[in-house]
């Protein structure tokens, strides 16, 4: 298939924090790669980490283009990010830990590939209905999935903000633990679909039902983003960033993801 898109709408705001540790990789209507990252809270220079991770992964993928991201390929992309993070720590010995989440969308002639690490999300939304949503890599989410605690208990768990996966390095741990990206291939892509990449600040106070209602209410990407920004500015304490991609057209010649 051949996919065209409207010009993406991106945003990144500081919220009620003292610095903005999110990073949105630049995109336009010709882009096929979209990335949003969020520096890990409590670690050093999250604004540096998020940009290093996004740019390293994008650089690798641009230098080694593929129609199908698989586990081996993406591990190599992440290795570039880990290398850049480690190099930054070496050059800045007063720092000890750098890390970030990652949310990525790639559009190809086979559909869409979504990769995520941490709690930055990617949604596919059609007519206000959420068709696909990444599951956060959080400690409490694993407990919920295993039936150890309930969703309600997770909301108040002391480790509710702890990530179970991230792209991060620690000067006291070498080689670093290299978490894997969770990869999903989506072949059901239609004109009018939205893909929305966002950091956790966007969904801090906006649940899935509210998000779906916003997408069903407004016809244009900028209107959707404007409404999200209004809600976030009133409700969100964290940085809030996102990239909204609307599918303009899809031609249906048969193409498969090839490894």
mmCIF file of C-alpha atoms in Angstrom:
data_model
loop_
_atom_site.group_PDB
_atom_site.id
_atom_site.type_symbol
_atom_site.label_atom_id
_atom_site.label_comp_id
_atom_site.label_asym_id
_atom_site.label_seq_id
_atom_site.Cartn_x
_atom_site.Cartn_y
_atom_site.Cartn_z
ATOM 1 C CA UNK A 1 0.000 0.000 0.000
ATOM 2 C CA UNK A 2 0.996 3.617 -0.454
ATOM 3 C CA UNK A 3 0.198 5.899 2.466
ATOM 4 C CA UNK A 4 0.031 9.679 2.397
ATOM 5 C CA UNK A 5 -0.504 11.882 5.432
ATOM 6 C CA UNK A 6 -1.582 15.379 6.325
ATOM 7 C CA UNK A 7 1.054 17.631 7.862
ATOM 8 C CA UNK A 8 1.632 16.261 11.386
ATOM 9 C CA UNK A 9 0.780 18.470 14.342
ATOM 10 C CA UNK A 10 3.350 18.348 17.134
ATOM 11 C CA UNK A 11 3.608 20.012 20.521
ATOM 12 C CA UNK A 12 5.855 19.961 23.585
ATOM 13 C CA UNK A 13 5.145 22.064 26.669
ATOM 14 C CA UNK A 14 6.718 22.340 30.094
ATOM 15 C CA UNK A 15 3.547 22.020 32.179
ATOM 16 C CA UNK A 16 4.193 22.756 35.852
ATOM 17 C CA UNK A 17 7.766 21.419 35.841
ATOM 18 C CA UNK A 18 10.940 23.520 36.017
ATOM 19 C CA UNK A 19 12.258 22.067 32.734
ATOM 20 C CA UNK A 20 10.887 20.236 29.698
ATOM 21 C CA UNK A 21 12.388 16.743 29.526
ATOM 22 C CA UNK A 22 10.272 15.605 26.563
ATOM 23 C CA UNK A 23 11.480 15.565 22.965
ATOM 24 C CA UNK A 24 9.474 15.309 19.751
ATOM 25 C CA UNK A 25 11.477 14.373 16.670
ATOM 26 C CA UNK A 26 10.810 16.889 13.851
ATOM 27 C CA UNK A 27 8.282 15.716 11.253
ATOM 28 C CA UNK A 28 6.487 17.004 8.176
ATOM 29 C CA UNK A 29 4.036 15.656 5.584
ATOM 30 C CA UNK A 30 6.836 13.725 3.849
ATOM 31 C CA UNK A 31 8.027 12.041 7.045
ATOM 32 C CA UNK A 32 7.492 8.332 7.571
ATOM 33 C CA UNK A 33 9.233 8.104 10.949
ATOM 34 C CA UNK A 34 7.801 9.724 14.076
ATOM 35 C CA UNK A 35 9.332 9.614 17.561
ATOM 36 C CA UNK A 36 8.384 10.997 20.965
ATOM 37 C CA UNK A 37 10.617 10.542 24.025
ATOM 38 C CA UNK A 38 10.408 11.478 27.710
ATOM 39 C CA UNK A 39 13.477 11.756 29.938
ATOM 40 C CA UNK A 40 13.187 9.617 33.070
ATOM 41 C CA UNK A 41 12.113 11.607 36.112
ATOM 42 C CA UNK A 42 14.677 11.744 38.901
ATOM 43 C CA UNK A 43 17.566 10.915 36.578
ATOM 44 C CA UNK A 44 20.111 13.399 35.252
ATOM 45 C CA UNK A 45 19.327 15.837 32.427
ATOM 46 C CA UNK A 46 16.219 14.198 31.038
ATOM 47 C CA UNK A 47 16.000 16.839 28.324
ATOM 48 C CA UNK A 48 19.382 15.654 27.011
ATOM 49 C CA UNK A 49 18.571 11.958 27.308
ATOM 50 C CA UNK A 50 15.279 12.176 25.426
ATOM 51 C CA UNK A 51 16.840 14.044 22.513
ATOM 52 C CA UNK A 52 19.879 11.754 22.358
ATOM 53 C CA UNK A 53 17.680 8.655 22.235
ATOM 54 C CA UNK A 54 15.319 10.013 19.571
ATOM 55 C CA UNK A 55 18.095 11.298 17.336
ATOM 56 C CA UNK A 56 20.232 8.152 17.652
ATOM 57 C CA UNK A 57 17.364 5.823 16.746
ATOM 58 C CA UNK A 58 16.249 8.069 13.869
ATOM 59 C CA UNK A 59 19.793 8.342 12.539
ATOM 60 C CA UNK A 60 20.250 4.553 12.538
ATOM 61 C CA UNK A 61 16.923 3.972 10.794
ATOM 62 C CA UNK A 62 17.664 6.586 8.147
ATOM 63 C CA UNK A 63 21.094 5.092 7.491
ATOM 64 C CA UNK A 64 19.732 1.525 7.441
ATOM 65 C CA UNK A 65 16.223 1.773 5.964
ATOM 66 C CA UNK A 66 13.929 -1.236 6.236
ATOM 67 C CA UNK A 67 10.364 -2.078 5.325
ATOM 68 C CA UNK A 68 9.990 -4.176 8.451
ATOM 69 C CA UNK A 69 11.386 -3.479 11.896
ATOM 70 C CA UNK A 70 12.128 -6.725 13.709
ATOM 71 C CA UNK A 71 13.726 -7.436 17.087
ATOM 72 C CA UNK A 72 17.271 -7.793 15.763
ATOM 73 C CA UNK A 73 17.077 -4.624 13.687
ATOM 74 C CA UNK A 74 15.671 -2.546 16.507
ATOM 75 C CA UNK A 75 18.216 -3.873 18.991
ATOM 76 C CA UNK A 76 20.886 -2.405 16.707
ATOM 77 C CA UNK A 77 19.026 0.910 16.589
ATOM 78 C CA UNK A 78 18.861 0.957 20.381
ATOM 79 C CA UNK A 79 22.556 0.111 20.609
ATOM 80 C CA UNK A 80 23.244 3.434 18.886
ATOM 81 C CA UNK A 81 21.190 5.213 21.529
ATOM 82 C CA UNK A 82 22.915 3.410 24.393
ATOM 83 C CA UNK A 83 26.286 4.319 22.898
ATOM 84 C CA UNK A 84 25.405 8.012 22.681
ATOM 85 C CA UNK A 85 24.066 8.051 26.238
ATOM 86 C CA UNK A 86 27.198 6.333 27.524
ATOM 87 C CA UNK A 87 29.462 8.755 25.652
ATOM 88 C CA UNK A 88 27.617 11.705 27.171
ATOM 89 C CA UNK A 89 28.114 10.280 30.670
ATOM 90 C CA UNK A 90 31.835 9.780 30.037
ATOM 91 C CA UNK A 91 32.190 13.398 28.923
ATOM 92 C CA UNK A 92 30.188 14.605 31.933
ATOM 93 C CA UNK A 93 31.557 12.669 34.940
ATOM 94 C CA UNK A 94 29.414 14.548 37.462
ATOM 95 C CA UNK A 95 26.355 12.841 35.981
ATOM 96 C CA UNK A 96 25.462 9.282 36.930
ATOM 97 C CA UNK A 97 22.291 8.218 35.093
ATOM 98 C CA UNK A 98 20.663 9.100 31.776
ATOM 99 C CA UNK A 99 17.497 7.551 30.437
ATOM 100 C CA UNK A 100 14.346 8.015 28.405
ATOM 101 C CA UNK A 101 11.167 6.388 27.219
ATOM 102 C CA UNK A 102 10.538 5.891 23.496
ATOM 103 C CA UNK A 103 7.385 5.890 21.360
ATOM 104 C CA UNK A 104 7.907 5.347 17.627
ATOM 105 C CA UNK A 105 5.753 5.054 14.520
ATOM 106 C CA UNK A 106 7.013 4.063 11.080
ATOM 107 C CA UNK A 107 4.749 4.123 8.028
ATOM 108 C CA UNK A 108 5.712 1.794 5.172
ATOM 109 C CA UNK A 109 4.133 0.275 2.073
ATOM 110 C CA UNK A 110 2.966 -2.596 4.300
ATOM 111 C CA UNK A 111 1.183 -0.489 6.903
ATOM 112 C CA UNK A 112 2.362 0.902 10.228
ATOM 113 C CA UNK A 113 4.927 -0.328 12.724
ATOM 114 C CA UNK A 114 4.759 0.809 16.330
ATOM 115 C CA UNK A 115 7.614 0.424 18.817
ATOM 116 C CA UNK A 116 7.590 1.553 22.418
ATOM 117 C CA UNK A 117 9.665 1.354 25.576
ATOM 118 C CA UNK A 118 8.370 2.758 28.852
ATOM 119 C CA UNK A 119 5.149 4.707 29.343
ATOM 120 C CA UNK A 120 5.069 6.998 26.318
ATOM 121 C CA UNK A 121 2.198 5.770 24.166
ATOM 122 C CA UNK A 122 1.113 5.285 20.570
ATOM 123 C CA UNK A 123 -2.588 5.170 19.693
ATOM 124 C CA UNK A 124 -4.347 4.276 16.452
ATOM 125 C CA UNK A 125 -7.772 5.934 16.457
ATOM 126 C CA UNK A 126 -10.568 5.615 13.896
ATOM 127 C CA UNK A 127 -13.834 7.504 14.185
ATOM 128 C CA UNK A 128 -13.209 8.136 17.864
ATOM 129 C CA UNK A 129 -12.576 4.447 18.598
ATOM 130 C CA UNK A 130 -9.155 3.341 19.832
ATOM 131 C CA UNK A 131 -8.085 0.451 17.580
ATOM 132 C CA UNK A 132 -4.615 0.034 19.047
ATOM 133 C CA UNK A 133 -2.940 1.320 22.173
ATOM 134 C CA UNK A 134 0.494 0.453 23.500
ATOM 135 C CA UNK A 135 0.637 -0.973 27.020
ATOM 136 C CA UNK A 136 2.855 0.906 29.454
ATOM 137 C CA UNK A 137 6.037 -0.782 30.606
ATOM 138 C CA UNK A 138 5.511 -0.106 34.282
ATOM 139 C CA UNK A 139 6.120 -2.228 37.344
ATOM 140 C CA UNK A 140 2.492 -1.979 38.476
ATOM 141 C CA UNK A 141 1.177 -2.818 34.992
ATOM 142 C CA UNK A 142 3.059 -6.111 35.173
ATOM 143 C CA UNK A 143 1.480 -6.809 38.576
ATOM 144 C CA UNK A 144 -1.969 -6.099 37.118
ATOM 145 C CA UNK A 145 -1.302 -8.302 34.074
ATOM 146 C CA UNK A 146 -0.243 -11.149 36.365
ATOM 147 C CA UNK A 147 -3.356 -10.747 38.514
ATOM 148 C CA UNK A 148 -1.377 -9.806 41.618
ATOM 149 C CA UNK A 149 -3.114 -6.437 42.068
ATOM 150 C CA UNK A 150 -6.189 -4.782 40.555
ATOM 151 C CA UNK A 151 -6.351 -1.710 38.309
ATOM 152 C CA UNK A 152 -7.742 0.249 41.261
ATOM 153 C CA UNK A 153 -4.874 -0.839 43.522
ATOM 154 C CA UNK A 154 -2.381 0.139 40.824
ATOM 155 C CA UNK A 155 -3.574 3.752 40.955
ATOM 156 C CA UNK A 156 -2.363 4.077 44.541
ATOM 157 C CA UNK A 157 0.592 1.677 44.542
ATOM 158 C CA UNK A 158 3.834 3.248 45.919
ATOM 159 C CA UNK A 159 5.692 2.171 42.764
ATOM 160 C CA UNK A 160 3.003 3.255 40.291
ATOM 161 C CA UNK A 161 5.471 5.518 38.453
ATOM 162 C CA UNK A 162 8.332 2.994 38.248
ATOM 163 C CA UNK A 163 9.212 1.887 34.713
ATOM 164 C CA UNK A 164 9.947 -1.761 33.961
ATOM 165 C CA UNK A 165 11.627 -0.850 30.650
ATOM 166 C CA UNK A 166 13.539 2.217 29.495
ATOM 167 C CA UNK A 167 16.469 3.271 27.328
ATOM 168 C CA UNK A 168 18.976 4.185 30.006
ATOM 169 C CA UNK A 169 22.545 3.937 31.234
ATOM 170 C CA UNK A 170 24.035 4.111 34.726
ATOM 171 C CA UNK A 171 27.692 5.016 35.292
ATOM 172 C CA UNK A 172 27.824 2.339 38.014
ATOM 173 C CA UNK A 173 26.555 -0.395 35.713
ATOM 174 C CA UNK A 174 28.506 -1.463 32.653
ATOM 175 C CA UNK A 175 27.555 -2.927 30.308
ATOM 176 C CA UNK A 176 24.089 -1.384 30.639
ATOM 177 C CA UNK A 177 20.922 -3.421 30.855
ATOM 178 C CA UNK A 178 19.506 -3.163 27.345
ATOM 179 C CA UNK A 179 15.726 -3.353 27.417
ATOM 180 C CA UNK A 180 13.920 -4.442 24.265
ATOM 181 C CA UNK A 181 11.442 -2.415 22.294
ATOM 182 C CA UNK A 182 7.948 -3.881 22.025
ATOM 183 C CA UNK A 183 7.156 -4.085 18.308
ATOM 184 C CA UNK A 184 3.683 -4.199 16.743
ATOM 185 C CA UNK A 185 2.884 -4.364 13.020
ATOM 186 C CA UNK A 186 -0.469 -2.911 11.960
ATOM 187 C CA UNK A 187 -1.804 -3.725 8.491
ATOM 188 C CA UNK A 188 -5.320 -2.310 8.945
ATOM 189 C CA UNK A 189 -4.611 1.314 8.082
ATOM 190 C CA UNK A 190 -7.301 3.459 6.442
ATOM 191 C CA UNK A 191 -7.711 7.013 5.249
ATOM 192 C CA UNK A 192 -8.934 9.132 8.136
ATOM 193 C CA UNK A 193 -7.106 7.122 10.797
ATOM 194 C CA UNK A 194 -5.103 9.009 13.380
ATOM 195 C CA UNK A 195 -1.868 7.884 14.966
ATOM 196 C CA UNK A 196 -1.126 9.750 18.178
ATOM 197 C CA UNK A 197 2.231 9.518 19.950
ATOM 198 C CA UNK A 198 2.381 11.151 23.373
ATOM 199 C CA UNK A 199 4.232 11.306 26.665
ATOM 200 C CA UNK A 200 2.541 10.353 29.913
ATOM 201 C CA UNK A 201 1.858 13.996 30.774
ATOM 202 C CA UNK A 202 -0.846 14.123 28.084
ATOM 203 C CA UNK A 203 -2.793 11.236 29.579
ATOM 204 C CA UNK A 204 -2.139 12.137 33.209
ATOM 205 C CA UNK A 205 -5.744 13.308 33.595
ATOM 206 C CA UNK A 206 -7.293 12.256 30.256
ATOM 207 C CA UNK A 207 -8.616 8.688 30.122
ATOM 208 C CA UNK A 208 -9.249 6.612 27.007
ATOM 209 C CA UNK A 209 -12.948 7.487 26.842
ATOM 210 C CA UNK A 210 -12.239 11.211 27.002
ATOM 211 C CA UNK A 211 -9.517 10.845 24.392
ATOM 212 C CA UNK A 212 -11.846 8.993 22.031
ATOM 213 C CA UNK A 213 -14.539 11.632 22.508
ATOM 214 C CA UNK A 214 -12.116 14.387 21.528
ATOM 215 C CA UNK A 215 -11.163 12.578 18.320
ATOM 216 C CA UNK A 216 -14.799 11.945 17.396
ATOM 217 C CA UNK A 217 -15.813 15.559 18.054
ATOM 218 C CA UNK A 218 -13.296 17.395 15.866
ATOM 219 C CA UNK A 219 -12.596 17.006 12.150
ATOM 220 C CA UNK A 220 -9.131 18.536 11.914
ATOM 221 C CA UNK A 221 -5.829 17.635 13.557
ATOM 222 C CA UNK A 222 -5.170 21.152 14.797
ATOM 223 C CA UNK A 223 -8.608 21.301 16.454
ATOM 224 C CA UNK A 224 -7.910 18.040 18.262
ATOM 225 C CA UNK A 225 -4.532 19.234 19.458
ATOM 226 C CA UNK A 226 -5.926 22.600 20.535
ATOM 227 C CA UNK A 227 -8.483 20.857 22.730
ATOM 228 C CA UNK A 228 -5.860 18.516 24.192
ATOM 229 C CA UNK A 229 -3.638 21.486 24.984
ATOM 230 C CA UNK A 230 -6.486 23.251 26.761
ATOM 231 C CA UNK A 231 -7.147 20.207 28.927
ATOM 232 C CA UNK A 232 -3.469 19.626 29.661
ATOM 233 C CA UNK A 233 -2.830 23.248 30.578
ATOM 234 C CA UNK A 234 -5.580 23.037 33.201
ATOM 235 C CA UNK A 235 -4.992 19.528 34.538
ATOM 236 C CA UNK A 236 -1.443 18.340 33.921
ATOM 237 C CA UNK A 237 1.506 18.812 36.265
ATOM 238 C CA UNK A 238 4.058 17.037 34.073
ATOM 239 C CA UNK A 239 5.560 18.052 30.721
ATOM 240 C CA UNK A 240 3.151 17.138 27.922
ATOM 241 C CA UNK A 241 4.182 16.409 24.352
ATOM 242 C CA UNK A 242 2.761 14.682 21.330
ATOM 243 C CA UNK A 243 2.737 14.085 17.593
ATOM 244 C CA UNK A 244 -0.562 13.660 15.759
ATOM 245 C CA UNK A 245 -0.452 12.004 12.336
ATOM 246 C CA UNK A 246 -3.599 11.804 10.191
ATOM 247 C CA UNK A 247 -3.690 9.325 7.330
ATOM 248 C CA UNK A 248 -4.748 11.177 4.196
ATOM 249 C CA UNK A 249 -4.972 8.328 1.703
ATOM 250 C CA UNK A 250 -4.153 4.631 1.389
ATOM 251 C CA UNK A 251 -3.798 2.745 -1.877
ATOM 252 C CA UNK A 252 -4.528 -0.933 -1.469
ATOM 253 C CA UNK A 253 -2.014 -2.819 -3.596
ATOM 254 C CA UNK A 254 -0.974 -5.924 -1.673
ATOM 255 C CA UNK A 255 2.306 -5.609 0.220
ATOM 256 C CA UNK A 256 3.509 -7.547 3.252
ATOM 257 C CA UNK A 257 6.015 -6.846 5.981
ATOM 258 C CA UNK A 258 9.164 -8.707 4.893
ATOM 259 C CA UNK A 259 11.962 -9.756 7.199
#
